[in-house]
Structure formats: C-alpha cells, structure tokens
mmCIF file of C-alpha atoms in Angstrom:
data_model
loop_
_atom_site.group_PDB
_atom_site.id
_atom_site.type_symbol
_atom_site.label_atom_id
_atom_site.label_comp_id
_atom_site.label_asym_id
_atom_site.label_seq_id
_atom_site.Cartn_x
_atom_site.Cartn_y
_atom_site.Cartn_z
ATOM 1 C CA MET A 276 -4.800 -9.424 -15.559
ATOM 2 C CA THR A 277 -6.914 -6.168 -14.390
ATOM 3 C CA PHE A 278 -7.236 -4.163 -11.058
ATOM 4 C CA HIS A 279 -10.504 -3.827 -9.439
ATOM 5 C CA PRO A 280 -10.478 -0.657 -7.546
ATOM 6 C CA ILE A 281 -12.703 -2.054 -4.648
ATOM 7 C CA ARG A 282 -11.396 -2.484 -0.963
ATOM 8 C CA PHE A 283 -11.217 -5.952 0.661
ATOM 9 C CA PRO A 284 -13.767 -6.234 3.562
ATOM 10 C CA LEU A 285 -12.380 -3.653 6.081
ATOM 11 C CA ASP A 286 -13.898 -5.616 9.310
ATOM 12 C CA VAL A 287 -11.669 -8.564 8.217
ATOM 13 C CA ALA A 288 -8.788 -6.604 7.066
ATOM 14 C CA LEU A 289 -8.314 -4.900 10.610
ATOM 15 C CA GLY A 290 -7.931 -8.010 12.269
ATOM 16 C CA ALA A 291 -5.235 -9.018 9.777
ATOM 17 C CA ARG A 292 -1.474 -9.434 10.041
ATOM 18 C CA GLY A 293 1.422 -8.231 7.887
ATOM 19 C CA GLY A 294 3.911 -5.730 6.916
ATOM 20 C CA PRO A 295 6.859 -4.703 4.739
ATOM 21 C CA GLU A 296 9.081 -7.278 3.360
ATOM 22 C CA ARG A 297 12.606 -6.495 1.577
ATOM 23 C CA ARG A 298 15.099 -8.714 -0.326
ATOM 24 C CA THR A 299 18.864 -8.730 0.940
ATOM 25 C CA ASP A 300 21.643 -10.989 -0.042
ATOM 26 C CA VAL A 301 24.165 -11.591 2.675
ATOM 27 C CA VAL A 302 27.425 -13.020 2.251
ATOM 28 C CA THR A 303 29.547 -14.588 4.727
ATOM 29 C CA LEU A 304 33.228 -13.976 4.002
ATOM 30 C CA ALA A 305 36.189 -16.358 5.273
ATOM 31 C CA SER A 306 36.978 -13.534 7.584
ATOM 32 C CA GLY A 307 33.626 -13.751 9.225
ATOM 33 C CA ARG A 308 32.686 -10.333 8.011
ATOM 34 C CA GLU A 309 29.713 -9.911 5.799
ATOM 35 C CA GLN A 310 28.934 -8.418 2.650
ATOM 36 C CA ARG A 311 25.281 -7.275 2.217
ATOM 37 C CA ASN A 312 23.345 -6.126 -1.041
ATOM 38 C CA GLY A 313 19.742 -4.761 -1.129
ATOM 39 C CA ARG A 314 18.169 -6.113 -4.153
ATOM 40 C CA TRP A 315 14.955 -4.332 -4.045
ATOM 41 C CA GLN A 316 14.512 -0.706 -4.304
ATOM 42 C CA HIS A 317 11.137 -0.553 -2.731
ATOM 43 C CA SER A 318 9.775 -2.874 0.284
ATOM 44 C CA ARG A 319 6.879 -4.968 -0.880
ATOM 45 C CA ARG A 320 4.075 -5.707 1.780
ATOM 46 C CA ARG A 321 2.563 -9.111 2.772
ATOM 47 C CA TYR A 322 -0.531 -9.931 4.864
ATOM 48 C CA ASN A 323 -2.326 -12.713 6.003
ATOM 49 C CA ALA A 324 -5.990 -11.808 6.267
ATOM 50 C CA GLY A 325 -6.927 -15.103 7.706
ATOM 51 C CA TYR A 326 -6.383 -13.573 11.555
ATOM 52 C CA GLY A 327 -9.153 -11.355 10.793
ATOM 53 C CA VAL A 328 -12.058 -14.116 10.141
ATOM 54 C CA LYS A 329 -14.056 -14.131 13.285
ATOM 55 C CA SER A 330 -17.466 -15.359 11.973
ATOM 56 C CA ARG A 331 -19.186 -17.376 9.420
ATOM 57 C CA ALA A 332 -20.501 -13.953 7.990
ATOM 58 C CA ASP A 333 -16.856 -12.829 7.635
ATOM 59 C CA MET A 334 -15.903 -15.760 5.808
ATOM 60 C CA ALA A 335 -18.777 -15.479 3.540
ATOM 61 C CA ALA A 336 -17.580 -12.043 2.543
ATOM 62 C CA VAL A 337 -13.789 -13.207 1.959
ATOM 63 C CA LEU A 338 -15.377 -16.193 -0.134
ATOM 64 C CA ALA A 339 -17.189 -14.017 -2.298
ATOM 65 C CA PHE A 340 -14.570 -11.430 -2.599
ATOM 66 C CA PHE A 341 -12.112 -14.182 -3.838
ATOM 67 C CA GLU A 342 -14.130 -15.553 -6.316
ATOM 68 C CA GLU A 343 -14.946 -12.558 -7.893
ATOM 69 C CA ARG A 344 -11.223 -11.533 -8.002
ATOM 70 C CA ARG A 345 -10.640 -15.199 -9.323
ATOM 71 C CA GLY A 346 -7.868 -16.000 -6.991
ATOM 72 C CA ARG A 347 -4.714 -14.578 -7.948
ATOM 73 C CA LEU A 348 -5.844 -13.115 -11.245
ATOM 74 C CA HIS A 349 -6.966 -9.451 -10.450
ATOM 75 C CA GLY A 350 -5.677 -7.028 -8.081
ATOM 76 C CA PHE A 351 -7.509 -4.955 -5.445
ATOM 77 C CA LEU A 352 -7.358 -2.372 -2.431
ATOM 78 C CA TRP A 353 -6.390 -3.179 1.127
ATOM 79 C CA ARG A 354 -6.467 -0.729 3.958
ATOM 80 C CA ASP A 355 -3.454 -1.368 6.400
ATOM 81 C CA GLY A 356 -4.571 -0.612 9.709
ATOM 82 C CA LEU A 357 -1.589 0.642 10.688
ATOM 83 C CA ASP A 358 -0.128 2.716 7.800
ATOM 84 C CA PHE A 359 -2.807 4.488 5.848
ATOM 85 C CA SER A 360 -2.166 8.142 6.138
ATOM 86 C CA SER A 361 0.413 10.652 5.414
ATOM 87 C CA GLY A 362 0.774 11.710 8.772
ATOM 88 C CA GLY A 363 -1.929 11.570 11.513
ATOM 89 C CA ALA A 364 -5.584 10.353 11.276
ATOM 90 C CA VAL A 365 -6.489 13.628 9.459
ATOM 91 C CA PRO A 366 -3.969 14.452 6.824
ATOM 92 C CA THR A 367 -2.857 18.241 6.344
ATOM 93 C CA PRO A 368 -1.443 19.505 3.160
ATOM 94 C CA LEU A 369 2.053 19.903 4.755
ATOM 95 C CA ASP A 370 2.756 16.275 6.044
ATOM 96 C CA GLN A 371 4.757 15.008 3.189
ATOM 97 C CA PRO A 372 7.463 16.648 0.644
ATOM 98 C CA ILE A 373 6.905 15.307 -2.845
ATOM 99 C CA GLY A 374 9.143 17.782 -4.827
ATOM 100 C CA MET A 375 10.250 21.308 -5.651
ATOM 101 C CA GLY A 376 9.127 23.439 -8.264
ATOM 102 C CA ASP A 377 11.372 24.471 -10.972
ATOM 103 C CA GLY A 378 8.922 26.749 -12.935
ATOM 104 C CA SER A 379 8.131 24.047 -15.744
ATOM 105 C CA ARG A 380 7.680 20.659 -13.943
ATOM 106 C CA THR A 381 3.903 19.943 -13.725
ATOM 107 C CA GLY A 382 3.731 16.442 -12.348
ATOM 108 C CA TYR A 383 4.574 15.345 -8.605
ATOM 109 C CA GLN A 384 4.400 11.644 -7.314
ATOM 110 C CA LEU A 385 2.664 11.421 -4.204
ATOM 111 C CA THR A 386 5.273 9.618 -1.736
ATOM 112 C CA LYS A 387 5.557 9.014 2.031
ATOM 113 C CA ARG A 388 8.736 9.516 4.122
ATOM 114 C CA TYR A 389 9.941 6.681 6.518
ATOM 115 C CA GLY A 390 12.912 7.214 8.920
ATOM 116 C CA GLY A 391 14.818 10.569 9.857
ATOM 117 C CA SER A 392 17.893 12.446 7.995
ATOM 118 C CA PHE A 393 20.225 9.516 8.186
ATOM 119 C CA ASP A 394 18.856 7.407 5.155
ATOM 120 C CA PRO A 395 15.034 8.076 4.889
ATOM 121 C CA TYR A 396 12.962 6.039 2.563
ATOM 122 C CA PHE A 397 10.389 7.293 0.221
ATOM 123 C CA ARG A 398 7.818 5.161 -0.662
ATOM 124 C CA PRO A 399 5.758 5.878 -3.823
ATOM 125 C CA ILE A 400 2.086 6.083 -2.994
ATOM 126 C CA THR A 401 -0.178 4.823 -5.898
ATOM 127 C CA ARG A 402 -3.708 4.533 -4.411
ATOM 128 C CA PRO A 403 -4.756 7.559 -2.593
ATOM 129 C CA VAL A 404 -8.039 7.615 -1.261
ATOM 130 C CA ALA A 405 -10.709 9.536 -3.278
ATOM 131 C CA GLY A 406 -11.244 13.257 -1.889
ATOM 132 C CA SER A 407 -8.435 12.665 0.974
ATOM 133 C CA VAL A 408 -5.454 14.650 -0.737
ATOM 134 C CA ARG A 409 -4.514 17.924 0.157
ATOM 135 C CA VAL A 410 -1.765 19.925 -1.532
ATOM 136 C CA ALA A 411 0.267 22.940 -0.673
ATOM 137 C CA VAL A 412 2.956 25.042 -2.602
ATOM 138 C CA ALA A 413 5.370 27.150 -0.586
ATOM 139 C CA GLY A 414 3.427 26.384 2.656
ATOM 140 C CA VAL A 415 0.325 27.649 1.469
ATOM 141 C CA GLU A 416 -2.453 25.146 0.422
ATOM 142 C CA VAL A 417 -3.647 25.045 -3.112
ATOM 143 C CA LEU A 418 -7.408 24.484 -3.403
ATOM 144 C CA THR A 419 -7.749 24.546 -7.414
ATOM 145 C CA GLY A 420 -5.372 24.186 -10.309
ATOM 146 C CA TRP A 421 -4.528 20.835 -9.577
ATOM 147 C CA SER A 422 -5.708 17.237 -9.907
ATOM 148 C CA VAL A 423 -4.561 13.809 -8.654
ATOM 149 C CA ASP A 424 -4.367 10.483 -10.556
ATOM 150 C CA GLY A 425 -6.185 7.654 -8.282
ATOM 151 C CA ALA A 426 -4.382 4.918 -10.225
ATOM 152 C CA THR A 427 -1.047 6.252 -9.880
ATOM 153 C CA GLY A 428 -0.756 8.908 -7.157
ATOM 154 C CA LEU A 429 0.589 11.425 -9.597
ATOM 155 C CA VAL A 430 -0.393 15.309 -8.787
ATOM 156 C CA GLY A 431 -0.649 17.363 -11.941
ATOM 157 C CA PHE A 432 -0.669 21.030 -11.966
ATOM 158 C CA THR A 433 -2.352 23.193 -14.376
ATOM 159 C CA THR A 434 0.361 26.040 -13.610
ATOM 160 C CA PRO A 435 3.749 24.687 -12.740
ATOM 161 C CA PRO A 436 5.061 25.603 -9.108
ATOM 162 C CA ALA A 437 7.601 28.124 -9.100
ATOM 163 C CA ASN A 438 11.130 27.861 -9.068
ATOM 164 C CA GLY A 439 12.385 26.596 -5.504
ATOM 165 C CA ALA A 440 8.922 26.329 -4.021
ATOM 166 C CA ALA A 441 8.180 23.378 -1.905
ATOM 167 C CA VAL A 442 5.533 20.964 -2.944
ATOM 168 C CA THR A 443 3.908 19.105 0.007
ATOM 169 C CA ALA A 444 0.939 16.926 0.327
ATOM 170 C CA GLY A 445 -1.194 14.981 2.706
ATOM 171 C CA PHE A 446 -3.603 12.083 1.972
ATOM 172 C CA LEU A 447 -5.163 8.657 2.901
ATOM 173 C CA PHE A 448 -4.187 5.917 0.826
ATOM 174 C CA ASP A 449 -4.701 2.051 0.330
ATOM 175 C CA VAL A 450 -2.238 -0.643 -0.604
ATOM 176 C CA PRO A 451 -2.582 -2.280 -4.166
ATOM 177 C CA VAL A 452 -2.565 -6.039 -3.436
ATOM 178 C CA ARG A 453 -3.506 -9.374 -4.866
ATOM 179 C CA PHE A 454 -4.513 -12.966 -3.441
ATOM 180 C CA ASP A 455 -1.237 -14.960 -3.059
ATOM 181 C CA THR A 456 -3.148 -18.132 -3.547
ATOM 182 C CA ASP A 457 -5.710 -19.681 -5.832
ATOM 183 C CA ARG A 458 -7.042 -21.851 -2.868
ATOM 184 C CA LEU A 459 -8.957 -21.132 0.226
ATOM 185 C CA ASP A 460 -8.991 -23.723 2.825
ATOM 186 C CA VAL A 461 -12.057 -23.152 5.189
ATOM 187 C CA GLU A 462 -12.746 -24.778 8.356
ATOM 188 C CA LEU A 463 -16.338 -24.308 9.972
ATOM 189 C CA SER A 464 -15.337 -24.487 13.438
ATOM 190 C CA SER A 465 -18.854 -23.924 14.945
ATOM 191 C CA PHE A 466 -22.374 -23.144 14.286
ATOM 192 C CA ASP A 467 -21.478 -19.356 13.675
ATOM 193 C CA GLY A 468 -17.874 -19.623 13.225
ATOM 194 C CA ALA A 469 -15.267 -20.009 10.489
ATOM 195 C CA GLU A 470 -11.670 -20.227 10.503
ATOM 196 C CA ALA A 471 -9.476 -19.563 7.491
ATOM 197 C CA PRO A 472 -5.766 -20.566 8.528
ATOM 198 C CA SER A 473 -3.983 -18.655 5.607
ATOM 199 C CA ILE A 474 -5.353 -15.993 3.425
ATOM 200 C CA PRO A 475 -2.007 -14.484 1.972
ATOM 201 C CA LEU A 476 -1.848 -11.268 0.032
ATOM 202 C CA VAL A 477 1.094 -9.548 -1.413
ATOM 203 C CA GLU A 478 1.537 -6.030 -2.758
ATOM 204 C CA ILE A 479 1.411 -5.261 -6.387
ATOM 205 C CA LEU A 480 4.287 -2.796 -6.850
ATOM 206 C CA PRO A 481 4.222 -0.140 -9.612
#
C-alpha cells in the first residue's frame, strides 16, 4: 500500500460530483426526542468521477490511471473543483490561522477553518500544492526560515515564532484519495463517446 503523488486527470475531475461525509449515530427515545453522537472527528470526502467522463479519450485516460493505481491499492491526488484553496483563487499568507507562537514550538499543521464563531470545524490539510504555501507570523509574511512537508502539510520553522505571535498561512491543496472499487464498468456509447456510470473515490484520512 503506497501513495502516488500524481493528480487524477483534471479535465475529468472538474466534471465529477461529491463532497464531505460524516458519520452520526441518531437514537430516537420513547419520548420522541433524539440523542445524537458524531462518531468521526473529521469529515471524509467521497466523489464519483464517472460524471466527468465525456469522451473516449477521457475514458482511456481514466482507464490507464486506474490500472496504474491497481484499483483500490494505491492512493493519489484529487483536485476538488469547489474546495481547493485556503481562501480565494490566489492564496494570501493571512488566509488561515494555524497556531500561536510560544517561543519554543517550531511545527504547525496546515488547517482550513469552516464556519463562523459558533462551532467552526478545523480541517487538517495534508497535501498542499508545491510552491503555493505562504506563511505569516504576527501579520507579516515570512519568506525564509521555514519549510512545508508536502506529504503531511506540516510547516516547520528554523526559529520558533515568538510567544503570542499568530501564525497564519495560505495555500492551494489536493485531497488524498483512492479508488473505492476494483472494477471499471465502461460503456462505449458512440463512436467517440464513453460512459462510466460509477467511478467512486474516497478520501484517505491521515
């Protein structure tokens, strides 16, 4: 089981469907009231790439990609057309808070915040796009003295940020996924057309 740092064909991915999934237990009591319990700390994304296949060339590219990944065996990168940035299309170093300096801590996990002040969700970002990460300390962009691990999303500083200094970051990112099937059921619908009714993908959580 390995991870291949290669992105699924982008033309097909942009026509796919999918989004986050959560696992919640709901128990209805005799009174009619409910008790609810969230079983997962983090959401898990699922996609269906079959909706993005528009031509025989698309299907051929997906087929080759599927075979090289050996079906469900190896993970790969997926570009979510709706959710791939820390903020706008062009990241800024102030987009997302990722920690607070204490004078000794040098490692900070890239995260993305969803929601307002009531109960925001902080999603760990583990596959930042190379060259897209920007970092600021106390509101000032830092150009040197730090690096980011492209396989974990961990930002490491050579010199720890000062106590009380807010550490923020901006970035583009991909989603680590794998195929959720070991079979492709392809239909050649016309001379230059192909349809794959279902090509399920599921996020690989860290």
